[in-house]
PDB file of C-alpha atoms in Angstrom:
ATOM      1  CA  MET S 255     -22.163   2.424  -2.700  1.00  0.00           C
ATOM      2  CA  SER S 256     -19.274  -0.537  -2.895  1.00  0.00           C
ATOM      3  CA  ILE S 257     -15.803   0.173  -1.741  1.00  0.00           C
ATOM      4  CA  SER S 258     -13.270   1.067  -4.691  1.00  0.00           C
ATOM      5  CA  ALA S 259     -10.285   3.517  -4.925  1.00  0.00           C
ATOM      6  CA  HIS S 260     -10.367   6.831  -3.554  1.00  0.00           C
ATOM      7  CA  GLN S 261     -13.186   6.257  -0.980  1.00  0.00           C
ATOM      8  CA  VAL S 262     -12.795   6.783   2.455  1.00  0.00           C
ATOM      9  CA  ILE S 263     -13.999   3.489   4.307  1.00  0.00           C
ATOM     10  CA  THR S 264     -14.749   3.482   8.224  1.00  0.00           C
ATOM     11  CA  LEU S 265     -14.829   0.230   9.620  1.00  0.00           C
ATOM     12  CA  HIS S 266     -14.439  -2.065  12.651  1.00  0.00           C
ATOM     13  CA  TYR S 267     -12.482  -5.329  13.082  1.00  0.00           C
ATOM     14  CA  ARG S 268     -11.231  -7.567  15.502  1.00  0.00           C
ATOM     15  CA  LEU S 269      -7.484  -9.292  14.520  1.00  0.00           C
ATOM     16  CA  TYR S 270      -6.734 -12.241  15.628  1.00  0.00           C
ATOM     17  CA  ASP S 271      -3.177 -14.160  15.279  1.00  0.00           C
ATOM     18  CA  VAL S 272      -3.647 -17.887  13.892  1.00  0.00           C
ATOM     19  CA  LEU S 273      -1.818 -20.467  16.141  1.00  0.00           C
ATOM     20  CA  ASN S 274       0.105 -23.313  14.998  1.00  0.00           C
ATOM     21  CA  ASP S 275      -2.767 -25.501  16.976  1.00  0.00           C
ATOM     22  CA  GLY S 276      -5.630 -23.994  15.006  1.00  0.00           C
ATOM     23  CA  GLY S 277      -6.476 -21.486  17.953  1.00  0.00           C
ATOM     24  CA  GLU S 278      -6.266 -17.762  17.529  1.00  0.00           C
ATOM     25  CA  GLN S 279      -5.109 -15.039  19.797  1.00  0.00           C
ATOM     26  CA  LEU S 280      -6.854 -11.791  19.764  1.00  0.00           C
ATOM     27  CA  LEU S 281      -4.375  -9.056  19.225  1.00  0.00           C
ATOM     28  CA  ASP S 282      -6.429  -5.760  18.407  1.00  0.00           C
ATOM     29  CA  ASP S 283     -10.439  -4.912  18.853  1.00  0.00           C
ATOM     30  CA  SER S 284     -11.484  -1.538  17.431  1.00  0.00           C
ATOM     31  CA  GLN S 285     -14.554  -2.090  18.940  1.00  0.00           C
ATOM     32  CA  SER S 286     -13.712  -2.509  22.171  1.00  0.00           C
ATOM     33  CA  ARG S 287     -11.788   0.589  22.021  1.00  0.00           C
ATOM     34  CA  ASP S 288     -14.911   2.195  20.633  1.00  0.00           C
ATOM     35  CA  LYS S 289     -12.254   3.616  17.932  1.00  0.00           C
ATOM     36  CA  PRO S 290     -13.123   2.649  14.202  1.00  0.00           C
ATOM     37  CA  LEU S 291     -10.154   2.618  11.600  1.00  0.00           C
ATOM     38  CA  GLU S 292     -10.607   5.265   8.865  1.00  0.00           C
ATOM     39  CA  TYR S 293      -8.367   4.824   5.991  1.00  0.00           C
ATOM     40  CA  LEU S 294      -8.284   5.553   2.221  1.00  0.00           C
ATOM     41  CA  HIS S 295      -8.867   3.056   0.101  1.00  0.00           C
ATOM     42  CA  GLY S 296      -6.350   2.003  -2.633  1.00  0.00           C
ATOM     43  CA  HIS S 297      -3.592   4.276  -1.020  1.00  0.00           C
ATOM     44  CA  ASP S 298      -1.873   1.630   0.651  1.00  0.00           C
ATOM     45  CA  ASN S 299      -3.001   2.700   4.027  1.00  0.00           C
ATOM     46  CA  ILE S 300      -3.969  -0.967   4.885  1.00  0.00           C
ATOM     47  CA  LEU S 301      -2.662  -4.114   4.447  1.00  0.00           C
ATOM     48  CA  PRO S 302      -2.509  -4.821   0.552  1.00  0.00           C
ATOM     49  CA  GLY S 303      -4.228  -8.510   1.285  1.00  0.00           C
ATOM     50  CA  LEU S 304      -6.897  -7.133   3.043  1.00  0.00           C
ATOM     51  CA  GLU S 305      -7.338  -4.032   0.981  1.00  0.00           C
ATOM     52  CA  ARG S 306      -8.010  -6.490  -1.868  1.00  0.00           C
ATOM     53  CA  ALA S 307     -10.600  -8.608   0.296  1.00  0.00           C
ATOM     54  CA  LEU S 308     -12.796  -5.078   0.998  1.00  0.00           C
ATOM     55  CA  GLU S 309     -12.611  -4.481  -2.899  1.00  0.00           C
ATOM     56  CA  SER S 310     -16.356  -3.805  -4.036  1.00  0.00           C
ATOM     57  CA  GLN S 311     -17.875  -4.980  -0.468  1.00  0.00           C
ATOM     58  CA  PRO S 312     -20.826  -2.719   0.425  1.00  0.00           C
ATOM     59  CA  ALA S 313     -21.597  -0.262   3.811  1.00  0.00           C
ATOM     60  CA  GLY S 314     -22.826  -3.188   6.360  1.00  0.00           C
ATOM     61  CA  ALA S 315     -20.700  -6.006   4.930  1.00  0.00           C
ATOM     62  CA  GLU S 316     -19.338  -8.312   7.556  1.00  0.00           C
ATOM     63  CA  LEU S 317     -16.461 -10.429   6.491  1.00  0.00           C
ATOM     64  CA  SER S 318     -13.934 -12.874   7.783  1.00  0.00           C
ATOM     65  CA  VAL S 319     -10.231 -12.128   5.994  1.00  0.00           C
ATOM     66  CA  THR S 320      -7.418 -14.558   6.699  1.00  0.00           C
ATOM     67  CA  LEU S 321      -4.248 -13.271   5.243  1.00  0.00           C
ATOM     68  CA  ALA S 322      -1.108 -15.712   5.062  1.00  0.00           C
ATOM     69  CA  PRO S 323       2.395 -13.967   5.853  1.00  0.00           C
ATOM     70  CA  ALA S 324       3.322 -12.911   2.583  1.00  0.00           C
ATOM     71  CA  ASP S 325       0.083 -10.973   2.407  1.00  0.00           C
ATOM     72  CA  ALA S 326       0.011  -9.476   5.989  1.00  0.00           C
ATOM     73  CA  TYR S 327       3.592  -8.453   7.422  1.00  0.00           C
ATOM     74  CA  GLY S 328       5.459 -11.086   5.182  1.00  0.00           C
ATOM     75  CA  VAL S 329       7.277 -14.258   5.688  1.00  0.00           C
ATOM     76  CA  TYR S 330       9.748 -14.562   8.351  1.00  0.00           C
ATOM     77  CA  ASN S 331      13.497 -13.621   7.233  1.00  0.00           C
ATOM     78  CA  GLU S 332      16.333 -15.246   9.077  1.00  0.00           C
ATOM     79  CA  ALA S 333      18.419 -12.539   7.589  1.00  0.00           C
ATOM     80  CA  LEU S 334      17.044  -9.766   9.464  1.00  0.00           C
ATOM     81  CA  VAL S 335      18.557 -11.095  12.416  1.00  0.00           C
ATOM     82  CA  GLN S 336      21.905  -9.870  13.348  1.00  0.00           C
ATOM     83  CA  THR S 337      24.328  -8.726  15.864  1.00  0.00           C
ATOM     84  CA  VAL S 338      25.066  -5.180  16.356  1.00  0.00           C
ATOM     85  CA  SER S 339      27.416  -3.363  18.700  1.00  0.00           C
ATOM     86  CA  ARG S 340      25.664  -2.125  22.447  1.00  0.00           C
ATOM     87  CA  ALA S 341      27.083   1.188  21.762  1.00  0.00           C
ATOM     88  CA  SER S 342      24.677   1.314  18.526  1.00  0.00           C
ATOM     89  CA  PHE S 343      22.005   1.516  21.290  1.00  0.00           C
ATOM     90  CA  GLY S 344      23.715   4.727  23.385  1.00  0.00           C
ATOM     91  CA  ASN S 345      22.657   4.964  26.767  1.00  0.00           C
ATOM     92  CA  THR S 346      18.900   3.058  26.252  1.00  0.00           C
ATOM     93  CA  PRO S 347      18.711   0.651  28.978  1.00  0.00           C
ATOM     94  CA  LEU S 348      18.420  -3.053  27.014  1.00  0.00           C
ATOM     95  CA  GLU S 349      16.636  -6.323  27.764  1.00  0.00           C
ATOM     96  CA  VAL S 350      15.643  -9.019  25.726  1.00  0.00           C
ATOM     97  CA  GLY S 351      12.314  -8.227  24.409  1.00  0.00           C
ATOM     98  CA  SER S 352      12.501  -4.492  24.531  1.00  0.00           C
ATOM     99  CA  ARG S 353      11.414  -2.949  20.811  1.00  0.00           C
ATOM    100  CA  PHE S 354      12.151   0.211  19.341  1.00  0.00           C
ATOM    101  CA  GLN S 355      11.192   2.064  16.065  1.00  0.00           C
ATOM    102  CA  THR S 356      13.996   2.981  14.110  1.00  0.00           C
ATOM    103  CA  GLU S 357      14.623   4.196  10.463  1.00  0.00           C
ATOM    104  CA  GLY S 358      15.468   1.636   7.878  1.00  0.00           C
ATOM    105  CA  GLU S 359      15.932   1.526   4.173  1.00  0.00           C
ATOM    106  CA  ALA S 360      12.291   1.423   3.635  1.00  0.00           C
ATOM    107  CA  GLY S 361      11.448   3.665   6.018  1.00  0.00           C
ATOM    108  CA  PRO S 362      10.338   3.160   9.967  1.00  0.00           C
ATOM    109  CA  GLN S 363      11.050  -0.500  11.115  1.00  0.00           C
ATOM    110  CA  ILE S 364      10.592  -2.274  14.385  1.00  0.00           C
ATOM    111  CA  VAL S 365      13.567  -3.848  15.935  1.00  0.00           C
ATOM    112  CA  THR S 366      13.573  -6.200  18.862  1.00  0.00           C
ATOM    113  CA  VAL S 367      16.322  -7.180  21.171  1.00  0.00           C
ATOM    114  CA  LEU S 368      16.877 -10.976  21.000  1.00  0.00           C
ATOM    115  CA  GLY S 369      19.963 -11.112  23.486  1.00  0.00           C
ATOM    116  CA  LEU S 370      22.584  -9.794  25.147  1.00  0.00           C
ATOM    117  CA  ASP S 371      26.295 -10.967  25.253  1.00  0.00           C
ATOM    118  CA  GLY S 372      28.652  -8.297  26.716  1.00  0.00           C
ATOM    119  CA  ASP S 373      29.214  -5.581  23.940  1.00  0.00           C
ATOM    120  CA  ASN S 374      26.807  -7.958  21.617  1.00  0.00           C
ATOM    121  CA  VAL S 375      23.139  -6.860  21.185  1.00  0.00           C
ATOM    122  CA  SER S 376      21.261  -9.982  18.950  1.00  0.00           C
ATOM    123  CA  ILE S 377      18.721  -7.879  17.230  1.00  0.00           C
ATOM    124  CA  ASP S 378      15.310  -8.933  15.027  1.00  0.00           C
ATOM    125  CA  THR S 379      14.604  -6.129  12.334  1.00  0.00           C
ATOM    126  CA  ASN S 380      11.356  -8.343  10.777  1.00  0.00           C
ATOM    127  CA  HIS S 381       7.894  -7.011  11.782  1.00  0.00           C
ATOM    128  CA  PRO S 382       6.716  -8.837  14.890  1.00  0.00           C
ATOM    129  CA  LEU S 383       3.987 -10.469  13.126  1.00  0.00           C
ATOM    130  CA  ALA S 384       6.040 -11.658  10.291  1.00  0.00           C
ATOM    131  CA  GLY S 385       5.484 -15.118   9.038  1.00  0.00           C
ATOM    132  CA  HIS S 386       2.151 -15.151  11.347  1.00  0.00           C
ATOM    133  CA  THR S 387      -0.936 -15.977   9.784  1.00  0.00           C
ATOM    134  CA  LEU S 388      -3.456 -13.300  10.585  1.00  0.00           C
ATOM    135  CA  ARG S 389      -7.150 -12.847  10.496  1.00  0.00           C
ATOM    136  CA  TYR S 390      -9.454  -9.936  10.594  1.00  0.00           C
ATOM    137  CA  GLN S 391     -13.276  -9.822  11.290  1.00  0.00           C
ATOM    138  CA  VAL S 392     -14.272  -6.774   9.437  1.00  0.00           C
ATOM    139  CA  ASN S 393     -17.750  -4.521   9.478  1.00  0.00           C
ATOM    140  CA  VAL S 394     -17.707  -1.919   6.720  1.00  0.00           C
ATOM    141  CA  LEU S 395     -19.452   1.120   9.006  1.00  0.00           C
ATOM    142  CA  THR S 396     -19.590   3.867   5.793  1.00  0.00           C
ATOM    143  CA  ILE S 397     -17.975   4.615   2.569  1.00  0.00           C
ATOM    144  CA  ARG S 398     -17.361   8.133   1.145  1.00  0.00           C
ATOM    145  CA  GLU S 399     -15.871   9.782  -1.672  1.00  0.00           C
ATOM    146  CA  ALA S 400     -12.385  11.398  -0.305  1.00  0.00           C
ATOM    147  CA  THR S 401     -12.386  15.167  -0.645  1.00  0.00           C
ATOM    148  CA  ARG S 402      -9.510  16.439  -2.711  1.00  0.00           C
ATOM    149  CA  ALA S 403      -7.462  17.308  -0.153  1.00  0.00           C
ATOM    150  CA  GLU S 404      -7.619  13.813   1.184  1.00  0.00           C
ATOM    151  CA  LEU S 405      -6.577  12.579  -2.154  1.00  0.00           C
ATOM    152  CA  ALA S 406      -3.485  15.019  -2.006  1.00  0.00           C
ATOM    153  CA  LYS S 407      -2.472  13.455   1.194  1.00  0.00           C
ATOM    154  CA  GLY S 408      -3.103  10.246   0.607  1.00  0.00           C
ATOM    155  CA  HIS S 409      -4.894   9.510   4.053  1.00  0.00           C
ATOM    156  CA  PRO S 410      -8.215  11.268   5.622  1.00  0.00           C
ATOM    157  CA  LEU S 411      -8.116  13.954   7.572  1.00  0.00           C
ATOM    158  CA  PRO S 412     -10.047  15.013  10.650  1.00  0.00           C
ATOM    159  CA  PRO S 413     -13.696  16.108   9.795  1.00  0.00           C
ATOM    160  CA  ASP S 414     -12.978  20.205  11.448  1.00  0.00           C
ATOM    161  CA  THR S 415      -9.618  19.929   8.947  1.00  0.00           C
ATOM    162  CA  ASP S 416      -9.435  23.906   7.199  1.00  0.00           C
ATOM    163  CA  TYR S 417      -9.026  22.264   3.331  1.00  0.00           C
ATOM    164  CA  SER S 418      -8.140  25.408   2.217  1.00  0.00           C
ATOM    165  CA  LYS S 419      -4.686  25.244   4.564  1.00  0.00           C
ATOM    166  CA  VAL S 420      -4.264  21.579   3.108  1.00  0.00           C
ATOM    167  CA  GLU S 421      -1.332  21.778   0.277  1.00  0.00           C
ATOM    168  CA  ASP S 422      -2.596  20.315  -2.750  1.00  0.00           C
ATOM    169  CA  ARG S 423       0.202  18.725  -5.108  1.00  0.00           C
ATOM    170  CA  LYS S 424      -2.611  17.073  -7.207  1.00  0.00           C
ATOM    171  CA  VAL S 425      -2.203  17.927 -11.365  1.00  0.00           C
ATOM    172  CA  LEU S 426      -5.692  18.214 -13.041  1.00  0.00           C
TER     173      LEU S 426
END
């Protein structure tokens, strides 16, 4: 069986930030955490560029996938750096480098504090990996057909899920 839409894929990966000097920095390693990634293929559960690279791969496949910023977390956008009032953060203690998750126009976003100047706070709402070239080292472990409940929810469900209690909004 090869990877295609509406299948649950389990894989191990190592994620590297490809540095400007040609080196790499390891950012994440699912195998060292003994926690493989499980996702529903074709449902926007992972980066689009990685999903395209995994299409048609069989179980057992090992591949290296390099993603340009546009295929990963986007090109860095200077317009997303702005100055806001300190009052926007309430009583939250702030320091340069602090990160917060907030609700943006397109859903959750990460806000990074770049600078503090009196009542002004300089923030960056680019994803922390925007503008970065990333490399995934992937090992596809298993491929299986998604259940109807998983398709209805748009993501894999835990093995002990009582499917009769999952709301099914799919129309046949």
